[in-house]
């Protein structure tokens, strides 16, 4: 019982405040937690970039299947809406009405990413945004690329003569993490 009173007495006498060692311990714990949190955030964003690349390739595969097996002028479109979200969708122009009809499967690519397109022989990437969507049309007979448009600008047309053999879609997060999807014009093959 006497030890209990001595402990309480010492506790009451030791109310001088926080020691330097206690402050350093708390700061060390906070630094470790921030470091782990930042690493986790980078891993999540890297996964978003990879997922966007996979979704683009999936939409492209669907475009190739539809173009070669169904009637109509099919295209894949990658665009950014006014809220900053990127989407990839496969569309067909209705021969009767002339209106675009989605195939019902427009996928989200991500919000905190940036997507660029660059032709093999170009020196700079072109940013895909609200006013500059990327549209890819394929040939029904071969599955090769028929036309690529960025906004109203034709980047590739199979009827013309081009020295480029492929175009590159680059997905980035903060210009640190990137994934490339390369589209070969003649064969229509995509690789990442």
Short mmCIF file of C-alpha atoms in Angstrom, two decimals:
data_model
loop_
_atom_site.label_atom_id
_atom_site.label_comp_id
_atom_site.label_asym_id
_atom_site.label_seq_id
_atom_site.Cartn_x
_atom_site.Cartn_y
_atom_site.Cartn_z
CA UNK A 1 0.00 0.00 0.00
CA UNK A 2 2.84 2.29 0.82
CA UNK A 3 4.36 1.77 -2.67
CA UNK A 4 1.06 2.77 -4.22
CA UNK A 5 1.04 6.07 -2.33
CA UNK A 6 4.67 6.74 -3.29
CA UNK A 7 3.85 6.15 -6.96
CA UNK A 8 0.90 8.54 -6.81
CA UNK A 9 3.01 11.11 -4.98
CA UNK A 10 5.77 10.88 -7.64
CA UNK A 11 3.16 11.19 -10.40
CA UNK A 12 1.75 14.34 -8.83
CA UNK A 13 5.21 15.82 -8.42
CA UNK A 14 6.20 15.01 -12.03
CA UNK A 15 3.82 17.39 -13.79
CA UNK A 16 6.52 19.49 -15.40
CA UNK A 17 5.19 18.88 -18.94
CA UNK A 18 6.38 16.91 -21.94
CA UNK A 19 9.97 15.83 -22.23
CA UNK A 20 12.10 16.22 -25.33
CA UNK A 21 12.29 12.44 -25.72
CA UNK A 22 8.49 12.18 -25.81
CA UNK A 23 8.25 14.90 -28.47
CA UNK A 24 10.89 13.18 -30.60
CA UNK A 25 9.08 9.84 -30.29
CA UNK A 26 5.78 11.37 -31.43
CA UNK A 27 7.46 13.13 -34.38
CA UNK A 28 9.18 9.90 -35.42
CA UNK A 29 5.86 8.04 -35.38
CA UNK A 30 4.19 10.79 -37.45
CA UNK A 31 7.06 10.73 -39.99
CA UNK A 32 6.76 6.96 -40.38
CA UNK A 33 3.00 7.19 -40.89
CA UNK A 34 3.36 9.94 -43.52
CA UNK A 35 6.03 7.93 -45.35
CA UNK A 36 3.85 4.83 -45.47
CA UNK A 37 0.86 6.90 -46.60
CA UNK A 38 2.77 8.55 -49.45
CA UNK A 39 4.10 5.21 -50.67
CA UNK A 40 0.60 3.74 -50.60
CA UNK A 41 -0.76 6.71 -52.60
CA UNK A 42 1.91 6.26 -55.28
CA UNK A 43 1.10 2.55 -55.58
CA UNK A 44 -2.62 3.33 -55.98
CA UNK A 45 -1.96 5.92 -58.71
CA UNK A 46 0.36 3.52 -60.56
CA UNK A 47 -2.43 0.95 -60.48
CA UNK A 48 -4.85 3.55 -61.93
CA UNK A 49 -2.51 4.16 -64.87
CA UNK A 50 -2.16 0.42 -65.54
CA UNK A 51 -5.92 -0.10 -65.29
CA UNK A 52 -6.56 2.72 -67.79
CA UNK A 53 -4.13 1.07 -70.22
CA UNK A 54 -5.85 -2.29 -69.88
CA UNK A 55 -9.28 -0.67 -70.39
CA UNK A 56 -8.06 1.05 -73.57
CA UNK A 57 -6.77 -2.26 -74.92
CA UNK A 58 -10.07 -3.98 -74.04
CA UNK A 59 -12.09 -1.28 -75.82
CA UNK A 60 -9.76 -1.55 -78.83
CA UNK A 61 -10.23 -5.34 -78.97
CA UNK A 62 -13.99 -4.82 -78.86
CA UNK A 63 -13.71 -2.25 -81.68
CA UNK A 64 -11.75 -4.72 -83.80
CA UNK A 65 -14.29 -7.48 -83.20
CA UNK A 66 -17.28 -5.25 -83.99
CA UNK A 67 -15.67 -3.68 -87.06
CA UNK A 68 -14.87 -7.04 -88.61
CA UNK A 69 -18.15 -8.80 -87.71
CA UNK A 70 -20.94 -6.18 -87.72
CA UNK A 71 -22.18 -3.67 -90.27
CA UNK A 72 -21.73 0.04 -89.78
CA UNK A 73 -18.91 2.50 -89.31
CA UNK A 74 -17.44 1.58 -85.91
CA UNK A 75 -14.95 3.68 -83.98
CA UNK A 76 -13.32 3.81 -80.58
CA UNK A 77 -13.26 7.16 -78.86
CA UNK A 78 -11.13 8.26 -75.92
CA UNK A 79 -12.32 11.52 -74.43
CA UNK A 80 -12.35 13.62 -71.29
CA UNK A 81 -15.57 15.11 -69.92
CA UNK A 82 -15.97 18.55 -68.37
CA UNK A 83 -15.45 17.10 -64.87
CA UNK A 84 -12.00 15.76 -65.78
CA UNK A 85 -12.90 12.06 -66.11
CA UNK A 86 -11.50 10.10 -69.07
CA UNK A 87 -13.64 7.52 -70.88
CA UNK A 88 -13.17 5.00 -73.69
CA UNK A 89 -16.16 3.87 -75.70
CA UNK A 90 -16.98 2.00 -78.88
CA UNK A 91 -19.54 3.67 -81.15
CA UNK A 92 -21.29 2.96 -84.43
CA UNK A 93 -22.77 5.51 -86.80
CA UNK A 94 -26.30 4.46 -87.68
CA UNK A 95 -26.60 4.24 -91.47
CA UNK A 96 -30.23 5.43 -91.46
CA UNK A 97 -30.17 8.32 -88.97
CA UNK A 98 -26.49 9.23 -89.16
CA UNK A 99 -26.39 9.41 -85.35
CA UNK A 100 -23.78 7.79 -83.15
CA UNK A 101 -24.88 4.87 -81.03
CA UNK A 102 -22.75 3.57 -78.16
CA UNK A 103 -22.42 -0.19 -77.81
CA UNK A 104 -23.51 0.22 -74.18
CA UNK A 105 -20.09 -0.33 -72.69
CA UNK A 106 -18.33 2.98 -72.14
CA UNK A 107 -15.62 2.48 -69.51
CA UNK A 108 -14.07 4.98 -67.13
CA UNK A 109 -10.33 5.32 -67.52
CA UNK A 110 -9.63 7.61 -64.59
CA UNK A 111 -9.78 11.15 -63.31
CA UNK A 112 -6.30 11.95 -62.03
CA UNK A 113 -4.49 10.83 -65.16
CA UNK A 114 -3.51 12.52 -68.41
CA UNK A 115 -3.68 10.85 -71.82
CA UNK A 116 -1.63 11.85 -74.86
CA UNK A 117 -1.37 10.64 -78.45
CA UNK A 118 1.76 10.76 -80.54
CA UNK A 119 2.41 9.52 -84.04
CA UNK A 120 5.71 7.68 -84.55
CA UNK A 121 7.28 10.57 -86.49
CA UNK A 122 5.99 13.45 -84.36
CA UNK A 123 8.23 15.19 -81.87
CA UNK A 124 5.57 16.10 -79.31
CA UNK A 125 2.54 14.46 -77.72
CA UNK A 126 -0.96 15.84 -78.23
CA UNK A 127 -3.05 16.11 -75.07
CA UNK A 128 -6.47 14.46 -75.23
CA UNK A 129 -9.06 16.68 -73.56
CA UNK A 130 -12.66 17.88 -73.86
CA UNK A 131 -12.09 19.57 -77.21
CA UNK A 132 -9.64 17.02 -78.63
CA UNK A 133 -11.00 13.46 -78.36
CA UNK A 134 -9.09 10.60 -79.98
CA UNK A 135 -11.10 8.63 -82.56
CA UNK A 136 -9.83 5.39 -84.08
CA UNK A 137 -11.52 3.76 -87.09
CA UNK A 138 -10.55 0.31 -88.39
CA UNK A 139 -10.90 -1.37 -91.79
CA UNK A 140 -13.62 -4.04 -91.84
CA UNK A 141 -11.65 -6.23 -94.26
CA UNK A 142 -8.29 -6.44 -92.44
CA UNK A 143 -8.72 -4.95 -88.97
CA UNK A 144 -5.93 -2.50 -89.75
CA UNK A 145 -6.28 1.18 -88.91
CA UNK A 146 -8.39 3.08 -91.42
CA UNK A 147 -8.23 6.52 -89.81
CA UNK A 148 -7.13 8.23 -86.59
CA UNK A 149 -8.51 11.65 -85.70
CA UNK A 150 -7.65 13.99 -82.85
CA UNK A 151 -10.55 16.39 -82.65
CA UNK A 152 -11.01 17.48 -86.26
CA UNK A 153 -7.39 16.80 -87.26
CA UNK A 154 -6.73 13.59 -89.19
CA UNK A 155 -3.52 12.07 -87.81
CA UNK A 156 -3.58 8.98 -90.01
CA UNK A 157 -5.64 7.95 -93.02
CA UNK A 158 -5.02 4.67 -94.82
CA UNK A 159 -5.91 6.35 -98.14
CA UNK A 160 -2.99 8.77 -97.78
CA UNK A 161 0.74 8.13 -97.74
CA UNK A 162 2.34 8.13 -94.31
CA UNK A 163 5.81 7.18 -93.21
CA UNK A 164 4.63 6.31 -89.72
CA UNK A 165 3.97 2.69 -88.89
CA UNK A 166 2.37 3.20 -85.48
CA UNK A 167 0.78 5.64 -83.07
CA UNK A 168 1.27 5.71 -79.32
CA UNK A 169 -1.29 6.40 -76.58
CA UNK A 170 0.48 7.44 -73.39
CA UNK A 171 -1.27 7.44 -70.01
CA UNK A 172 0.47 9.37 -67.23
CA UNK A 173 -0.04 10.40 -63.64
CA UNK A 174 1.82 13.60 -62.70
CA UNK A 175 4.32 12.92 -65.50
CA UNK A 176 5.90 10.33 -63.21
CA UNK A 177 4.10 7.09 -63.96
CA UNK A 178 3.26 6.17 -67.51
CA UNK A 179 1.89 3.35 -69.61
CA UNK A 180 2.06 3.20 -73.39
CA UNK A 181 -0.36 1.51 -75.76
CA UNK A 182 1.13 1.24 -79.25
CA UNK A 183 -1.19 0.79 -82.26
CA UNK A 184 0.34 -0.49 -85.51
CA UNK A 185 -1.46 1.05 -88.46
CA UNK A 186 -1.23 -1.65 -91.13
CA UNK A 187 -2.06 -4.68 -88.98
CA UNK A 188 -4.16 -3.01 -86.28
CA UNK A 189 -2.13 -4.82 -83.64
CA UNK A 190 -1.90 -3.23 -80.17
CA UNK A 191 0.88 -3.78 -77.65
CA UNK A 192 1.71 -2.21 -74.33
#
